[in-house]
Structure formats: structure tokens, C-alpha cells
XYZ file of C-alpha atoms in Angstrom:
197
model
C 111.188 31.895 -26.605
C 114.076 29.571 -25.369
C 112.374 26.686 -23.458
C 113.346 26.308 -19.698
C 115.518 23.479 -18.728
C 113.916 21.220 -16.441
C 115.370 21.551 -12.485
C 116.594 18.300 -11.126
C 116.138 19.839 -7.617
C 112.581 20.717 -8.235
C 111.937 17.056 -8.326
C 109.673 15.361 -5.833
C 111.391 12.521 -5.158
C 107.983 10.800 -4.208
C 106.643 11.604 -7.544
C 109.699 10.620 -9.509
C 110.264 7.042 -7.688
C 106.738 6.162 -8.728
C 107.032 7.265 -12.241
C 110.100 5.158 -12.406
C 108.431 2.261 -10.648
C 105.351 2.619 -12.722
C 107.598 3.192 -16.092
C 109.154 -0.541 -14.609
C 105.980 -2.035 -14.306
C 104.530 -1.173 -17.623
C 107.222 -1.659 -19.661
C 107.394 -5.925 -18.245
C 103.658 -5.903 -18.511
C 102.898 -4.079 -21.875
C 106.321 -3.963 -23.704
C 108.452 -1.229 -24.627
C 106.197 -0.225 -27.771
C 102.740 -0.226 -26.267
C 104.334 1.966 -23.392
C 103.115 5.827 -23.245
C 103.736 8.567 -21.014
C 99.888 8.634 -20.403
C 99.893 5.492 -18.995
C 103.197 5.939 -16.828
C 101.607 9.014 -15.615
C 98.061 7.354 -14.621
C 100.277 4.171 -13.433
C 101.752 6.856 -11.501
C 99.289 9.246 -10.182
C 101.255 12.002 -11.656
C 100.068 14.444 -14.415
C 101.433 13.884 -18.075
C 103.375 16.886 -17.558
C 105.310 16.062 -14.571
C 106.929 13.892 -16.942
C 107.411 15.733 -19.397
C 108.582 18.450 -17.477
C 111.581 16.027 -16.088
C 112.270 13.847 -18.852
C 112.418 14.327 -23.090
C 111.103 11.370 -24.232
C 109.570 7.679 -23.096
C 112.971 6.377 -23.722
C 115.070 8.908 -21.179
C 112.060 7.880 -18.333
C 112.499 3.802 -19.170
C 116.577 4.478 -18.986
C 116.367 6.141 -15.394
C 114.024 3.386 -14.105
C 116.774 0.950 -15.370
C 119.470 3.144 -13.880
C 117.807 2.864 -10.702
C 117.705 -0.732 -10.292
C 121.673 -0.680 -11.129
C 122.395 2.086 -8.372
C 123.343 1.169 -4.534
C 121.848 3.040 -2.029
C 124.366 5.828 -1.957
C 123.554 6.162 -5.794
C 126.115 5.030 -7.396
C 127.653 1.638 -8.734
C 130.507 -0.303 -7.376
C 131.770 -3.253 -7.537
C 133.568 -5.219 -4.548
C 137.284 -5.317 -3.266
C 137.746 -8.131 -0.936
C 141.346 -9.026 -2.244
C 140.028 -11.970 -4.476
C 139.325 -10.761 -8.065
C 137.683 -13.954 -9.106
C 135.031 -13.977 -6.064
C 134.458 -10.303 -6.710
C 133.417 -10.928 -10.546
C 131.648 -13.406 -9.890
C 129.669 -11.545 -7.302
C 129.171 -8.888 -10.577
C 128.779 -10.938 -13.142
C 126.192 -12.933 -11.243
C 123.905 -10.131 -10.699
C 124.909 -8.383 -14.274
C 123.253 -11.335 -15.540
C 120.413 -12.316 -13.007
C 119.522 -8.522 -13.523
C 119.823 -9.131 -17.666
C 117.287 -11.992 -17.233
C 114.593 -10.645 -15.750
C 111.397 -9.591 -17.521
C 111.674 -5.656 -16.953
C 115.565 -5.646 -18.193
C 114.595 -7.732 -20.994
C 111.881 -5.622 -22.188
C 113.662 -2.310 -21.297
C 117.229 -3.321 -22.183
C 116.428 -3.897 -25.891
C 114.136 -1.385 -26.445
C 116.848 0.946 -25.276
C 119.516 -0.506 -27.601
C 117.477 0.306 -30.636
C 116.375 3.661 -29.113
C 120.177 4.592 -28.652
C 121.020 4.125 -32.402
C 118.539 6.531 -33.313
C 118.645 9.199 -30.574
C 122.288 10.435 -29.802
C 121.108 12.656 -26.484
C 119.907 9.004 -25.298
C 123.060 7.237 -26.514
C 124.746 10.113 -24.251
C 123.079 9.731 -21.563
C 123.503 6.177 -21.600
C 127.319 6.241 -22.042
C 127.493 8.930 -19.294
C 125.641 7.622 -16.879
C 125.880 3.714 -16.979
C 127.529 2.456 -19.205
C 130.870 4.889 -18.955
C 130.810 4.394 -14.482
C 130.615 0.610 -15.385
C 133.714 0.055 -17.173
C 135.495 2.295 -14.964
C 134.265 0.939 -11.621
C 135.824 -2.602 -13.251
C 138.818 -1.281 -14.598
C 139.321 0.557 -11.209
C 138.767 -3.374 -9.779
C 141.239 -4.618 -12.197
C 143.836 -1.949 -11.488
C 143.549 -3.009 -7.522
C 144.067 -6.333 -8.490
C 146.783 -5.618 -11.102
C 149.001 -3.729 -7.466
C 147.804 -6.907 -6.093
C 149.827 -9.135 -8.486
C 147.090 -10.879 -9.745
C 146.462 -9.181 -13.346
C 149.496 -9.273 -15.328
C 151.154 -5.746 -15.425
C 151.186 -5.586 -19.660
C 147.223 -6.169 -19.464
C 144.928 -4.046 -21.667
C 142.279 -3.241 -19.008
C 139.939 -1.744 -21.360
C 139.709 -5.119 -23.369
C 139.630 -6.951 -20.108
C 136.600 -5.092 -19.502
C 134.870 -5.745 -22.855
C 136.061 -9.552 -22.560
C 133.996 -9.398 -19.190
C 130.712 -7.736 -20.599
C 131.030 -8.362 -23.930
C 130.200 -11.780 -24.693
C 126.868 -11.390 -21.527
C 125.613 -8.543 -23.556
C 126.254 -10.476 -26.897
C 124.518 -13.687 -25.373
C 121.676 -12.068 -24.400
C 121.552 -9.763 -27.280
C 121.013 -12.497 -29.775
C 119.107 -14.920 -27.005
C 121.817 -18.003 -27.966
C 121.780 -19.891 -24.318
C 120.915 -19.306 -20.698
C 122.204 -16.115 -18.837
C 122.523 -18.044 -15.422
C 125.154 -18.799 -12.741
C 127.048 -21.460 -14.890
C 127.453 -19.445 -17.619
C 128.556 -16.152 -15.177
C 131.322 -18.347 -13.079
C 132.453 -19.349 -16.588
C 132.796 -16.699 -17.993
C 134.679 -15.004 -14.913
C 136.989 -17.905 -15.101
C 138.257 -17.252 -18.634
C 138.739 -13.510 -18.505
C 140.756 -14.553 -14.679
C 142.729 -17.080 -16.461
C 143.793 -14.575 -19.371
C 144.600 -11.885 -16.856
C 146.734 -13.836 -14.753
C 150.537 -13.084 -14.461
């Protein structure tokens, strides 16, 4: 018997925003590992296989809640375009690391980076649906400014993306210092400076 993919569309959307709420809640309060889909489900007031029917595993659930809180209200990421790169990474970076410092993210963000190494559907789904529309939202940035005349024209974008990113995600990866608002409006000011004409 081939098992039945689960329909998106069949989805109360009631039901699914308080699994992801309650998948949010219980993953700050009890940590990643003492998380089950029992719990999210009571948390919930869902059965255990409303979950299951929706999403593969604990991890997949604990991703979408985390999508969620990256998504605008249209559903989808962006990043703004008011002319002045810096101000507009700043604006990102700012939240990319206010959002990186909070308990939930915390809790979630590293579970999920040891989940991904192990389950390659998850790793997918993670470069597919965040991580990939991330880094092209900010290249598509960077190519605005680049017509503007503010990003030199011989600039590797995609390393101009991982010099933006990479060194938050490696600073709160290995917990070395503060991810605050000093730190973000430094940061944006290097990878500025090194894109300039």
C-alpha cells in the first residue's frame, strides 16, 4: 500500500497556527529534546494525528513554526528597498539577530542545525524554503543597489551574502559575544565598506 501524501489544502489553518504556536512555546519552555508530538498536540488541542498527518517528524513541525515567525504577512520574506543599502541592512540584520537571540530561536535554531545533518528531507526543506529565499531576497537587494552605483559592478554577490550572514550565524553558533544592535550596525558597515565602488 503506497501511503497518501498529506494535502496542504486540507489544512485547518486554525488547527495548524496553534500547533505551530504550541510547537513555539514548548520548544522555549522544555527544549528541543524533551519536545514530543504528544505534547504539541495536547499544547494544541489537536489529536496526535493531525500532526502527523501534516508533518514527518518533530523536526519538520519546529522548522515551520520558525518559518512562520520569519514570514511577512503576505507569506513571504523580503527585505527593504528605500535607495540606501546600508539603512536597509541594518533594518535586516537588526531583526536577523534580535530574532537569533530570543529564547524560542535559540532553542529551535540549534536543534534544527543538528537535525539537518542527519535528515536530508529536513536539510531540503530548510534550503528550499528559508534559507535558499534568504540569500536571494539579499542578493536581489544587492543587485538594486549594484544599478544604483553603490556595490561595485565586479562584486561576488553570493559571498557578499555569506559575508552578511555568515559571521551572525557563526557568532551565535559558537555563543562568542552578544548578538545585539552594535554588533548588527557593525557588521553592516564592513560588508558596505567592501562592496563599495
Amino acid at each position: 500500500m503506497t501511503p497518501r501524501t498529506p494535502d496542504p489544502s486540507r489544512r485547518s489553518e486554525r488547527s495548524r497556527q496553534a500547533i505551530l504556536t504550541a510547537a513555539a512555546e514548548l520548544t522555549t519552555e522544555l527544549g528541543y529534546a524533551k519536545l514530543t508530538i504528544e505534547a504539541i498536540a495536547a499544547r494544541a488541542g489537536v489529536g496526535k494525528q493531525t500532526i502527523y498527518r501534516w508533518w514527518p517528524s518533530k523536526g519538520a513541525v519546529v522548522f515551520d513554526a520558525l518559518l512562520a515567525t520569519n514570514e511577512d504577512e503576505a507569506g513571504s520574506l523580503s527585505l527593504p528597498d528605500t535607495g540606501d543599502l546600508a539603512a536597509d541592512l541594518r533594518v535586516v540584520v537588526r531583526g536577523t539577530a534580535e530574532e537569533m537571540s530570543t529564547p524560542f530561536y535559540d532553542q529551535a535554531g540549534r536543534a534544527l542545525t543538528a537535525e539537518v545533518l542527519t535528515d536530508r528531507t529536513l536539510l531540503g526543506e530548510y534550503r528550499e524554503r528559508l534559507l535558499g529565499p534568504l540569500l536571494e531576497v539579499t542578493r536581489e537587494r544587492l543587485r538594486s543597489a549594484r544599478a544604483a552605483g553603490q556595490v561595485a559592478e565586479d562584486a561576488d554577490l553570493d559571498l557578499a551574502v555569506e559575508l552578511l550572514y555568515g559571521p551572525m550565524y557563526y557568532r551565535w553558533l559558537h555563543r562568542l559575544g552578544p548578538l545585539d544592535q552594535a554588533y548588527a550596525d557593525g557588521l553592516v558597515e564592513q560588508v558596505v565598506r567592501a562592496l563599495r565602488p
